[in-house]
Every structure is written in C-alpha cells, then in structure tokens.
Tab-separated table of C-alpha atoms in Angstrom:
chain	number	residue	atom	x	y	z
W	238	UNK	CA	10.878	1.245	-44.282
W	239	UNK	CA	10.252	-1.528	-46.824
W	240	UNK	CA	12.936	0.264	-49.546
W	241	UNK	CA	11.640	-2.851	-51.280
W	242	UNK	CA	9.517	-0.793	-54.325
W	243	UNK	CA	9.359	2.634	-56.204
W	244	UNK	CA	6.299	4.838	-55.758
W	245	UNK	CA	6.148	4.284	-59.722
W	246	UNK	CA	6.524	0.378	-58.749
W	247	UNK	CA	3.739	0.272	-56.861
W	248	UNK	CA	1.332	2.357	-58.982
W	249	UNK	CA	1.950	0.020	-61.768
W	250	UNK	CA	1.136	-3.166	-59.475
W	251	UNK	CA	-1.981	-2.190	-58.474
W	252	UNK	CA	-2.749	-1.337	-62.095
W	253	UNK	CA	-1.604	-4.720	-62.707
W	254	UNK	CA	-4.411	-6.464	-60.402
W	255	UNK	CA	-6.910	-4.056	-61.707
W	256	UNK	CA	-6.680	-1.765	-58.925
W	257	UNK	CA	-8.039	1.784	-60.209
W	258	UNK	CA	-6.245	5.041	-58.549
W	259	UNK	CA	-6.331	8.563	-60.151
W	260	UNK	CA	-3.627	11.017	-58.867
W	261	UNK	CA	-5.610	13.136	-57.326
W	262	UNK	CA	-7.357	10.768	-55.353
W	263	UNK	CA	-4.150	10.317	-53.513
W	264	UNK	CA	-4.939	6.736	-52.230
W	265	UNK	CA	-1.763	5.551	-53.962
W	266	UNK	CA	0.847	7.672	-52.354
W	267	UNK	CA	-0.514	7.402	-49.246
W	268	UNK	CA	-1.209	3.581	-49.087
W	269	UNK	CA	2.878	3.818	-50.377
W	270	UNK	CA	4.063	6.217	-47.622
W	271	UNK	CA	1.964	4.736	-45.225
W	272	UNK	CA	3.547	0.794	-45.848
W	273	UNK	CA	7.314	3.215	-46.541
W	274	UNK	CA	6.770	4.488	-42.679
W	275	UNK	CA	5.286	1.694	-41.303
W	276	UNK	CA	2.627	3.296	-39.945
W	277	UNK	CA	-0.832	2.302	-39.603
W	278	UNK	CA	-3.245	3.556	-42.348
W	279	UNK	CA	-6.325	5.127	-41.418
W	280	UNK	CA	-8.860	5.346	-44.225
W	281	UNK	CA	-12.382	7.276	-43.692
W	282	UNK	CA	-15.377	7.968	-46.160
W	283	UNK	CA	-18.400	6.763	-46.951
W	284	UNK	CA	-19.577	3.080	-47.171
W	285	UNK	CA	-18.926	1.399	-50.532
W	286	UNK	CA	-16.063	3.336	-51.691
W	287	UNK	CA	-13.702	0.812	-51.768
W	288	UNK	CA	-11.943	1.534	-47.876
W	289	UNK	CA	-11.991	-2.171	-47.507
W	290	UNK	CA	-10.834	-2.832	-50.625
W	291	UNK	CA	-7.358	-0.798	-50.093
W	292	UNK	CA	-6.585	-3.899	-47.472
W	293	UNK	CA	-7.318	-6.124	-50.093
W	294	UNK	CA	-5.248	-4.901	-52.512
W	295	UNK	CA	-2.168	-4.293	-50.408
W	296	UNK	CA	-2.289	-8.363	-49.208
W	297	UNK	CA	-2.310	-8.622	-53.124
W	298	UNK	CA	0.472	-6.521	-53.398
W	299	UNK	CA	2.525	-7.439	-50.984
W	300	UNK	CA	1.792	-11.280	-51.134
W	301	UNK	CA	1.416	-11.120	-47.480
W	302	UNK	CA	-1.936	-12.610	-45.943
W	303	UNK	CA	-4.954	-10.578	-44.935
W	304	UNK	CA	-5.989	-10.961	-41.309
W	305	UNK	CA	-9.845	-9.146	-40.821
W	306	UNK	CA	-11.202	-8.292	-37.387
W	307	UNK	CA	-14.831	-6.496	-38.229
W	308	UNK	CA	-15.494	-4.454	-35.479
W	309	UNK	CA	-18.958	-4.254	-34.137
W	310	UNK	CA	-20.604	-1.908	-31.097
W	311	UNK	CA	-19.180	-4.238	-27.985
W	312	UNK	CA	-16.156	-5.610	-29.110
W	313	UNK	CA	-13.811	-6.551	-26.421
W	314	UNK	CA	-10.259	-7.860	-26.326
W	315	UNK	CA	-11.429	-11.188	-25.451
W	316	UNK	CA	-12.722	-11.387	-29.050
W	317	UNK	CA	-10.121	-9.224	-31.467
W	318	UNK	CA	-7.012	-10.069	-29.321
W	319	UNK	CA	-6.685	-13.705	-27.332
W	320	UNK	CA	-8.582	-16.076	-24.915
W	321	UNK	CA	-7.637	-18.905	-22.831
W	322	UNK	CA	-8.554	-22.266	-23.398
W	323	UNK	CA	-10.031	-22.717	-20.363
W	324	UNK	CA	-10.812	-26.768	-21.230
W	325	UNK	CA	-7.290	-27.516	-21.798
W	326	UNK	CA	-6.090	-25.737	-18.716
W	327	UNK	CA	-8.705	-27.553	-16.622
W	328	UNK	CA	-7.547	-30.686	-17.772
W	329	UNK	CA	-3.895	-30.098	-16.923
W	330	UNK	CA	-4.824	-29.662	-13.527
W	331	UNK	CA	-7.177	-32.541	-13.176
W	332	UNK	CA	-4.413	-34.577	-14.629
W	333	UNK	CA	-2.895	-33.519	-11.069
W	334	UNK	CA	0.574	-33.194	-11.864
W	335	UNK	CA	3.094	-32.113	-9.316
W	336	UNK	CA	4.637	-28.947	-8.982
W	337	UNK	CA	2.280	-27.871	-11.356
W	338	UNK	CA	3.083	-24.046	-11.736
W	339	UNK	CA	0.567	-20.745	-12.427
W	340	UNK	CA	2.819	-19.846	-15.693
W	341	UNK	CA	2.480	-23.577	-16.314
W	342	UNK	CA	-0.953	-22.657	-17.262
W	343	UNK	CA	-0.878	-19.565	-18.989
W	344	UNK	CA	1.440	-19.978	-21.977
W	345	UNK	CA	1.080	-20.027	-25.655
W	346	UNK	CA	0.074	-23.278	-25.295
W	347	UNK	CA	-3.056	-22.500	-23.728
W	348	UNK	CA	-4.054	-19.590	-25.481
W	349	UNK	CA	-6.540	-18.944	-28.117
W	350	UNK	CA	-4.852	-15.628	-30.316
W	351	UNK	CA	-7.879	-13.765	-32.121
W	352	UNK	CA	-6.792	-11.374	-35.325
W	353	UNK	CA	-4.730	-9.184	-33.567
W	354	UNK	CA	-2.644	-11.718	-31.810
W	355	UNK	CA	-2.612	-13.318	-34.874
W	356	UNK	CA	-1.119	-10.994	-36.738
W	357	UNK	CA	1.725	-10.085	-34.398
W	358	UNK	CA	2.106	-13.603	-33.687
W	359	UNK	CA	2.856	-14.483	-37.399
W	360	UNK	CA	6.307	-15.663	-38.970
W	361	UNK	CA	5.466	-13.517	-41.719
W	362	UNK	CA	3.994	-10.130	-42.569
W	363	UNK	CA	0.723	-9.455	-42.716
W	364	UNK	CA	-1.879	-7.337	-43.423
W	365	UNK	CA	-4.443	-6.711	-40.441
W	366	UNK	CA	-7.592	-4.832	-41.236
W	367	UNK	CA	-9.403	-3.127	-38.660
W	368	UNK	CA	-12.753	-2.764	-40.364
W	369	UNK	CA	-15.036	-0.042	-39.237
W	370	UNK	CA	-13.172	0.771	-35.953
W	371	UNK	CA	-15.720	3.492	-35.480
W	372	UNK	CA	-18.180	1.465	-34.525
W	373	UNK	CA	-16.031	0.339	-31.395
W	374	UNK	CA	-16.073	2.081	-28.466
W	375	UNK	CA	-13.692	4.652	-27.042
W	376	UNK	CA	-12.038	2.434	-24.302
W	377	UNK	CA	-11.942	-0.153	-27.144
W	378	UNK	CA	-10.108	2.213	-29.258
W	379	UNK	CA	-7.686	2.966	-26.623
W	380	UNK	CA	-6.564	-0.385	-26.332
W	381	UNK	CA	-5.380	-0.221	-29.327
W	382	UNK	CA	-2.842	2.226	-28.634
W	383	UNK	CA	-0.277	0.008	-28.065
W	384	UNK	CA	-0.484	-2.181	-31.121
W	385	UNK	CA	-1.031	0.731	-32.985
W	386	UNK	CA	2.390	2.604	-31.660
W	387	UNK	CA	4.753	-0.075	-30.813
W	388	UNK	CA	3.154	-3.302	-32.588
W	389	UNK	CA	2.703	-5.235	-29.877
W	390	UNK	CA	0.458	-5.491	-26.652
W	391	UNK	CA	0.599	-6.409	-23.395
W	392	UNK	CA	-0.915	-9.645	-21.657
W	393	UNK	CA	-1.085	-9.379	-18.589
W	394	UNK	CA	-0.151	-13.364	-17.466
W	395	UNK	CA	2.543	-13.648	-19.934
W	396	UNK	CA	3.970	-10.095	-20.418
W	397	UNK	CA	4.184	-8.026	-23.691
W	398	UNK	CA	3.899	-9.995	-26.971
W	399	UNK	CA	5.938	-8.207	-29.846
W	400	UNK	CA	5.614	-8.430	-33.588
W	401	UNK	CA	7.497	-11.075	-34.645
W	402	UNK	CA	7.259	-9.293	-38.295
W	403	UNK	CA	5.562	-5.635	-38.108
W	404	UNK	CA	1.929	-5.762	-39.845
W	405	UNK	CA	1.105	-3.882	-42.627
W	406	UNK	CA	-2.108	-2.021	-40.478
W	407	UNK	CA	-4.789	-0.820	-42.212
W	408	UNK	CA	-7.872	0.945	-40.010
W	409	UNK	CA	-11.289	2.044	-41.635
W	410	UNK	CA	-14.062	4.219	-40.819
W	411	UNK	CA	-17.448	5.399	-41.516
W	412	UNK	CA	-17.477	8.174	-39.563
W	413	UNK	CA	-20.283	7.497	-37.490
W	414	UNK	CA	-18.460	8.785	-34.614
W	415	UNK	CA	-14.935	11.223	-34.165
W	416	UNK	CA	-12.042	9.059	-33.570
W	417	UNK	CA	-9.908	9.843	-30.702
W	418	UNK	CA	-7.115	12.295	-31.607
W	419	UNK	CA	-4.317	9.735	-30.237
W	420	UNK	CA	-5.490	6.806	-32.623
W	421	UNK	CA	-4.976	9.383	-35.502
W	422	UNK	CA	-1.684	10.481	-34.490
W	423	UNK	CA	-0.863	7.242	-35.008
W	424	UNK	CA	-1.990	6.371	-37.868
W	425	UNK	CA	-1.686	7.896	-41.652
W	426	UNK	CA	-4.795	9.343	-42.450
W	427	UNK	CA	-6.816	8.816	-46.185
W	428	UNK	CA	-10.015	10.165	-47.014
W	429	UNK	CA	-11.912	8.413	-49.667
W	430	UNK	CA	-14.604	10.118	-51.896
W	431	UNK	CA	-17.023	8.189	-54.145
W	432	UNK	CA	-14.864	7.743	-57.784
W	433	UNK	CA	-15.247	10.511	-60.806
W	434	UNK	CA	-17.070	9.461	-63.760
W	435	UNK	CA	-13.931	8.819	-65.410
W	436	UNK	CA	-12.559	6.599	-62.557
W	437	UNK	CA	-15.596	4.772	-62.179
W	438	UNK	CA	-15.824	3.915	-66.016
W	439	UNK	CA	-11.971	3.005	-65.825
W	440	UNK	CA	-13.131	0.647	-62.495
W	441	UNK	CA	-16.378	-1.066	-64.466
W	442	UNK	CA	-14.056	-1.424	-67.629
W	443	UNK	CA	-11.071	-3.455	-65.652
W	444	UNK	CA	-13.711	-5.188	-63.614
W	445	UNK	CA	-16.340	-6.187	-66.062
W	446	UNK	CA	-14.178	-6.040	-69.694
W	447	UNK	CA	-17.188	-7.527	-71.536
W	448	UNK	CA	-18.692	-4.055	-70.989
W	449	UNK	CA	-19.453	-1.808	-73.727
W	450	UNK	CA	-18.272	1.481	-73.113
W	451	UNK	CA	-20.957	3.490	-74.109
W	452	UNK	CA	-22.979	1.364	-71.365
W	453	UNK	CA	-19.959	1.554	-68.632
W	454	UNK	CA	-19.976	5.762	-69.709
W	455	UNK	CA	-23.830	5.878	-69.059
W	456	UNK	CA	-24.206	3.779	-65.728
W	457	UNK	CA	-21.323	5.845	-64.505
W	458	UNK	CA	-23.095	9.104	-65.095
W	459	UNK	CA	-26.038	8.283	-63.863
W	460	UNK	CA	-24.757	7.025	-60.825
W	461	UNK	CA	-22.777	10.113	-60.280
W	462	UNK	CA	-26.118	12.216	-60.511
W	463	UNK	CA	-27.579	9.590	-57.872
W	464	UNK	CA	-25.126	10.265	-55.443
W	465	UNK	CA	-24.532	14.410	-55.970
W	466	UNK	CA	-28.360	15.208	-56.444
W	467	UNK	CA	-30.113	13.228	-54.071
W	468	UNK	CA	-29.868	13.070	-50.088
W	469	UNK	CA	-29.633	9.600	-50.246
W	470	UNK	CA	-29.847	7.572	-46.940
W	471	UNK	CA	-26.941	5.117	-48.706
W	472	UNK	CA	-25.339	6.217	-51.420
W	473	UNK	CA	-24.328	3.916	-54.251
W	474	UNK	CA	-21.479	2.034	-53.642
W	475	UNK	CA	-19.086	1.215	-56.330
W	476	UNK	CA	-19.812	-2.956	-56.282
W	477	UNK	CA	-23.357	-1.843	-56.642
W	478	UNK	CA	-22.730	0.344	-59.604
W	479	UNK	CA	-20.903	-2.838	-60.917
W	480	UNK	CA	-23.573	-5.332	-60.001
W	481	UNK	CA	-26.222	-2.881	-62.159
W	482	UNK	CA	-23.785	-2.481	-64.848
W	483	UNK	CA	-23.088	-6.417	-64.892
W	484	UNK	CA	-27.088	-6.910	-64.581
W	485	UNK	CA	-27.689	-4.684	-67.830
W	486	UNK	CA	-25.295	-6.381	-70.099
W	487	UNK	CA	-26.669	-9.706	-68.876
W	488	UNK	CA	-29.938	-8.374	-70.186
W	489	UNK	CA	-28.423	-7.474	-73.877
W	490	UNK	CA	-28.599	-3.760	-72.939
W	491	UNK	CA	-25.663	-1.505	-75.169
W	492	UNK	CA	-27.098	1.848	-73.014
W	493	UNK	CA	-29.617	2.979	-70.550
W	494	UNK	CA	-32.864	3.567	-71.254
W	495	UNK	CA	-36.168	5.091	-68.370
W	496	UNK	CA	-37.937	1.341	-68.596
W	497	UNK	CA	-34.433	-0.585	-67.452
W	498	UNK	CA	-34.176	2.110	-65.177
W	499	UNK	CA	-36.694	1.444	-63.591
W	500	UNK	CA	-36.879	-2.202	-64.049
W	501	UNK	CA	-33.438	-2.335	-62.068
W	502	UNK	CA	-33.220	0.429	-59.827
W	503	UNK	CA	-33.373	-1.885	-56.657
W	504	UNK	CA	-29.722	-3.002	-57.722
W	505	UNK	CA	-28.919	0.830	-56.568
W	506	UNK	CA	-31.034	1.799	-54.055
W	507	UNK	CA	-31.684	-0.698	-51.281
W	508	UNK	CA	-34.296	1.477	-48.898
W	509	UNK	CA	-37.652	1.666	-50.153
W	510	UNK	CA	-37.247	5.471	-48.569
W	511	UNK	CA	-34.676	6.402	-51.074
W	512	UNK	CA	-36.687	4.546	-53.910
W	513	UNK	CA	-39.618	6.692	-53.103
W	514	UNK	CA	-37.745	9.644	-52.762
W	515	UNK	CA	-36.027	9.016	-56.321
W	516	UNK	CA	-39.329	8.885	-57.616
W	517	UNK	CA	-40.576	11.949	-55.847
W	518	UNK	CA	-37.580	14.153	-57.186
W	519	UNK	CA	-36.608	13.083	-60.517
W	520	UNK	CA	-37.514	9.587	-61.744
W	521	UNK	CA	-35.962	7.974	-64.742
W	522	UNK	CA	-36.109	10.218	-66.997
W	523	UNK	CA	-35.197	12.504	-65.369
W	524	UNK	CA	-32.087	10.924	-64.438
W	525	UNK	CA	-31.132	10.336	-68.283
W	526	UNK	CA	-31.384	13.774	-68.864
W	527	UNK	CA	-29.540	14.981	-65.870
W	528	UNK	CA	-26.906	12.476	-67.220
W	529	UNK	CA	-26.755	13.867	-70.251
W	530	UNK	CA	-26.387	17.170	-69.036
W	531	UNK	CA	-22.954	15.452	-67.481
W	532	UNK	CA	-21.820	14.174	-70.781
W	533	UNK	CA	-22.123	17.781	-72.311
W	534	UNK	CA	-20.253	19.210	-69.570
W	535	UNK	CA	-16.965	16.459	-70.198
W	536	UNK	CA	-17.070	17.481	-73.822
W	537	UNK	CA	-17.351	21.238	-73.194
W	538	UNK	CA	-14.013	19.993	-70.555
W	539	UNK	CA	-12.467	18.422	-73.150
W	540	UNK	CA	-13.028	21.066	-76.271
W	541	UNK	CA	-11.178	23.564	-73.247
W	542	UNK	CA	-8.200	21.191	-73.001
W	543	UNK	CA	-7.643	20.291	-76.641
C-alpha cells in the first residue's frame, strides 16, 4: 500500500489536472484501491472512453513515468519484454577472449529490455500500460501471469528479474475477445461507459474553457443521442466530441444548428456506413430535436429534485 494519499486526496488531484470523474462512475475509487493494493488495474469498455487516458492521468498523479506497450494480434515476448543484442555478443566472441564464459554473454549488458522489462527494471516507479491486451493472444496473455502476480518474470539465461520498484499496472480492453479468468483474478477490474451529458459538458468545459456553455450543453446532447439511438459501428469517442466542439467554436458557432450539422458530421462519424445510416434514420434535424427532447427531460429531473 502507498498510505501516501486520502481517497479525498486523490479525487481532488485529478480534478486538479482536469481529470473529470462522477461518483458513480466509480473510476476514482477504483483507480485509488487499485494503486492502495497494488494490484494491476484492468479497465474494459468501449473505444474512446477515456481507458487510456486513466494511465495517463495516474503518471500525472503520481509523477511517476508512463511506460506504453500497445498490444497488437502477434505480439511476442521478444517485442513487449527483452531481446539480445545479438551484434554486441558476436563481437565479444570475435574479440576471442579467453575463458570467455556462456553467462559472460547473456547479462544485462547484452540485453535489449522492451516496456515490460523496462518497467521492472526501473529505479523508480512507474506506470506500465498494457493497451488493448485483448487483442493479444491467449498464450500471450498467460505470460503475463507472472508480472502480473509477483512483478517480475523469468528469463530463462539469467534467472527471474524482480521489480526493483513495483509498477503502478494498468491493463485495457476492448472486449473483442473474453479475457482469461486468471488475468482477471489478478487484476482490479473497471468498466468504463461513454460519460453522461453532465460529465461530458463538465469534460469539454475543463478541456476547451473558451467554450460557451450553451454550445458545450448542445454538442453533449447530441452526442449522447448519437451513441444511445443509433447502432453505430464506432461510437463517438469523447476526443471526438471535443475535436467537433473545438471545430464549432473555431467557426464562431454559440449553438448547433441542422446546416453545421451536417457541414461537420465527419468530425463524429468516421465510416461512410454510419454516415449513411445517420442519414437514413434521423438526419440533422432530427438529431436537434431528439436533443431537445434530452434537455426537457434534465429540467423535468431537476424541477423533481428542487
């Protein structure tokens, strides 16, 4: 256990670097009991909700330094965990010295550590993100085991390799395929959903402060209806929602109207499937008015509450 900062602490850090958590979201407590525990954080949803970006934030946090390794379909240890410089051990032996030893060759000296050897390898913490570990293969995933349970690994010319200062771990997936039940009992599980209207307005607000609010209120609507009312092949992520908010005000826009809809849609939708289907199903209009149907719905909330 770190025992180094509060729960309240922490929640008022990341609100400090303009990182946006609501409590029911839970992302803050568990990114906090995950680092407490020193466990390995596993964080699933779908693309562009900001999984990535907890990493981010806790090297921010933390002020320890982010190492990545972005997983892709035939990633092998050779590439996320060491090599060996093969040149430098060839010319050793060329150099012909005498007695010259097997261990001489296979030390730190001669190897080549990737992310994760980085990481453990490092004289101070870290953050290692494990981006999109579903798109690795099972056997990849099991290697991981042992990094993931004990923080370190085993090589097998030089024996096991512990952390020299435990990694703050932090694992995320698509879901485009189940992950093994032992790499979640490892790990502390988070499941992101896309933000609330209200959280997305409070992101595009810290984000982009030159934003009217009226403007941040209707891009966040709209994008809300984008994602619940259409089968989108990609959803909206949240940067996108910010790069079509930042591309209206650039334009003069205060608020949303069916022509800049249109004229800017692209910035949302990046398949010309789900641009045709948008038309096909509701259009800009459309979307204003379904948006609008939102706003009445948070003021019919809010007469309840008050």
């Amino acid at each position: 256990m770190t025992n180094q900062m509060t729960l309240d602490q922490f929640e008022n850090k990341l609100e400090e670097i303009g990182y946006i958590t609501e409590r029911d979201d839970r992302i803050a407590l568990t990114a906090y009991l995950a680092t407490e525990l020193g466990k390995p954080l596993l964080v699933s949803g779908p693309a562009g909700v900001g999984k990535t970006e907890i990493a981010k934030v806790l090297s921010e946090v933390f002020g320890a330094p982010l190492i990545r390794l972005q997983c892709y379909e035939g990633l092998d240890e050779t590439k996320a965990l060491y090599e060996w410089n093969y040149q430098r051990q060839l010319l050793k032996i060329q150099m012909g010295r005498e007695h010259l030893q097997e261990e001489d060759l296979f030390s730190t000296d001669y190897l080549l550590p990737r992310p994760l050897l980085q990481a453990l390898l490092s004289n101070e913490r870290t953050v290692l993100l494990i981006d999109e570990i579903d798109k690795t293969d099972s056997e990849f995933e099991a290697f991981l085991f042992e990094l993931l349970g004990e923080f370190q690994v085993t090589i097998p010319e030089m024996g096991t390799v512990k952390a020299k200062e435990r990694p703050i771990v932090v694992l995320t997936s698509n879901g485009e395929r189940e992950l093994s039940d032992g790499l979640k009992r490892r790990c502390v599980f988070l499941h992101v959903e896309p933000p609330s209207v209200n959280k997305e307005v409070r992101i595009l607000r810290a984000k982009v402060p030159d934003l009217p609010e009226r403007l941040a209120l209707e891009v966040a609507r709209a994008v809300n209806v984008l994602r619940e009312r259409l089968s989108l092949n990609k959803i909206p992520s949240v940067s996108e929602t910010m790069d079509w908010a930042k591309s209206l005000l650039v334009m003069g826009k205060t608020g949303l109207d069916p022509a800049w809809v249109d004229a800017t849609l692209t910035l949302l939708l990046k398949s010309q499937d789900d641009v045709e289907l948008f038309y096909r199903e509701m259009g800009a209009e459309r979307l204003l008015f379904e948006s609008s149907k939102v706003a009445q719905g948070e003021r019919h909330v809010h007469g309840q509450q008050q």
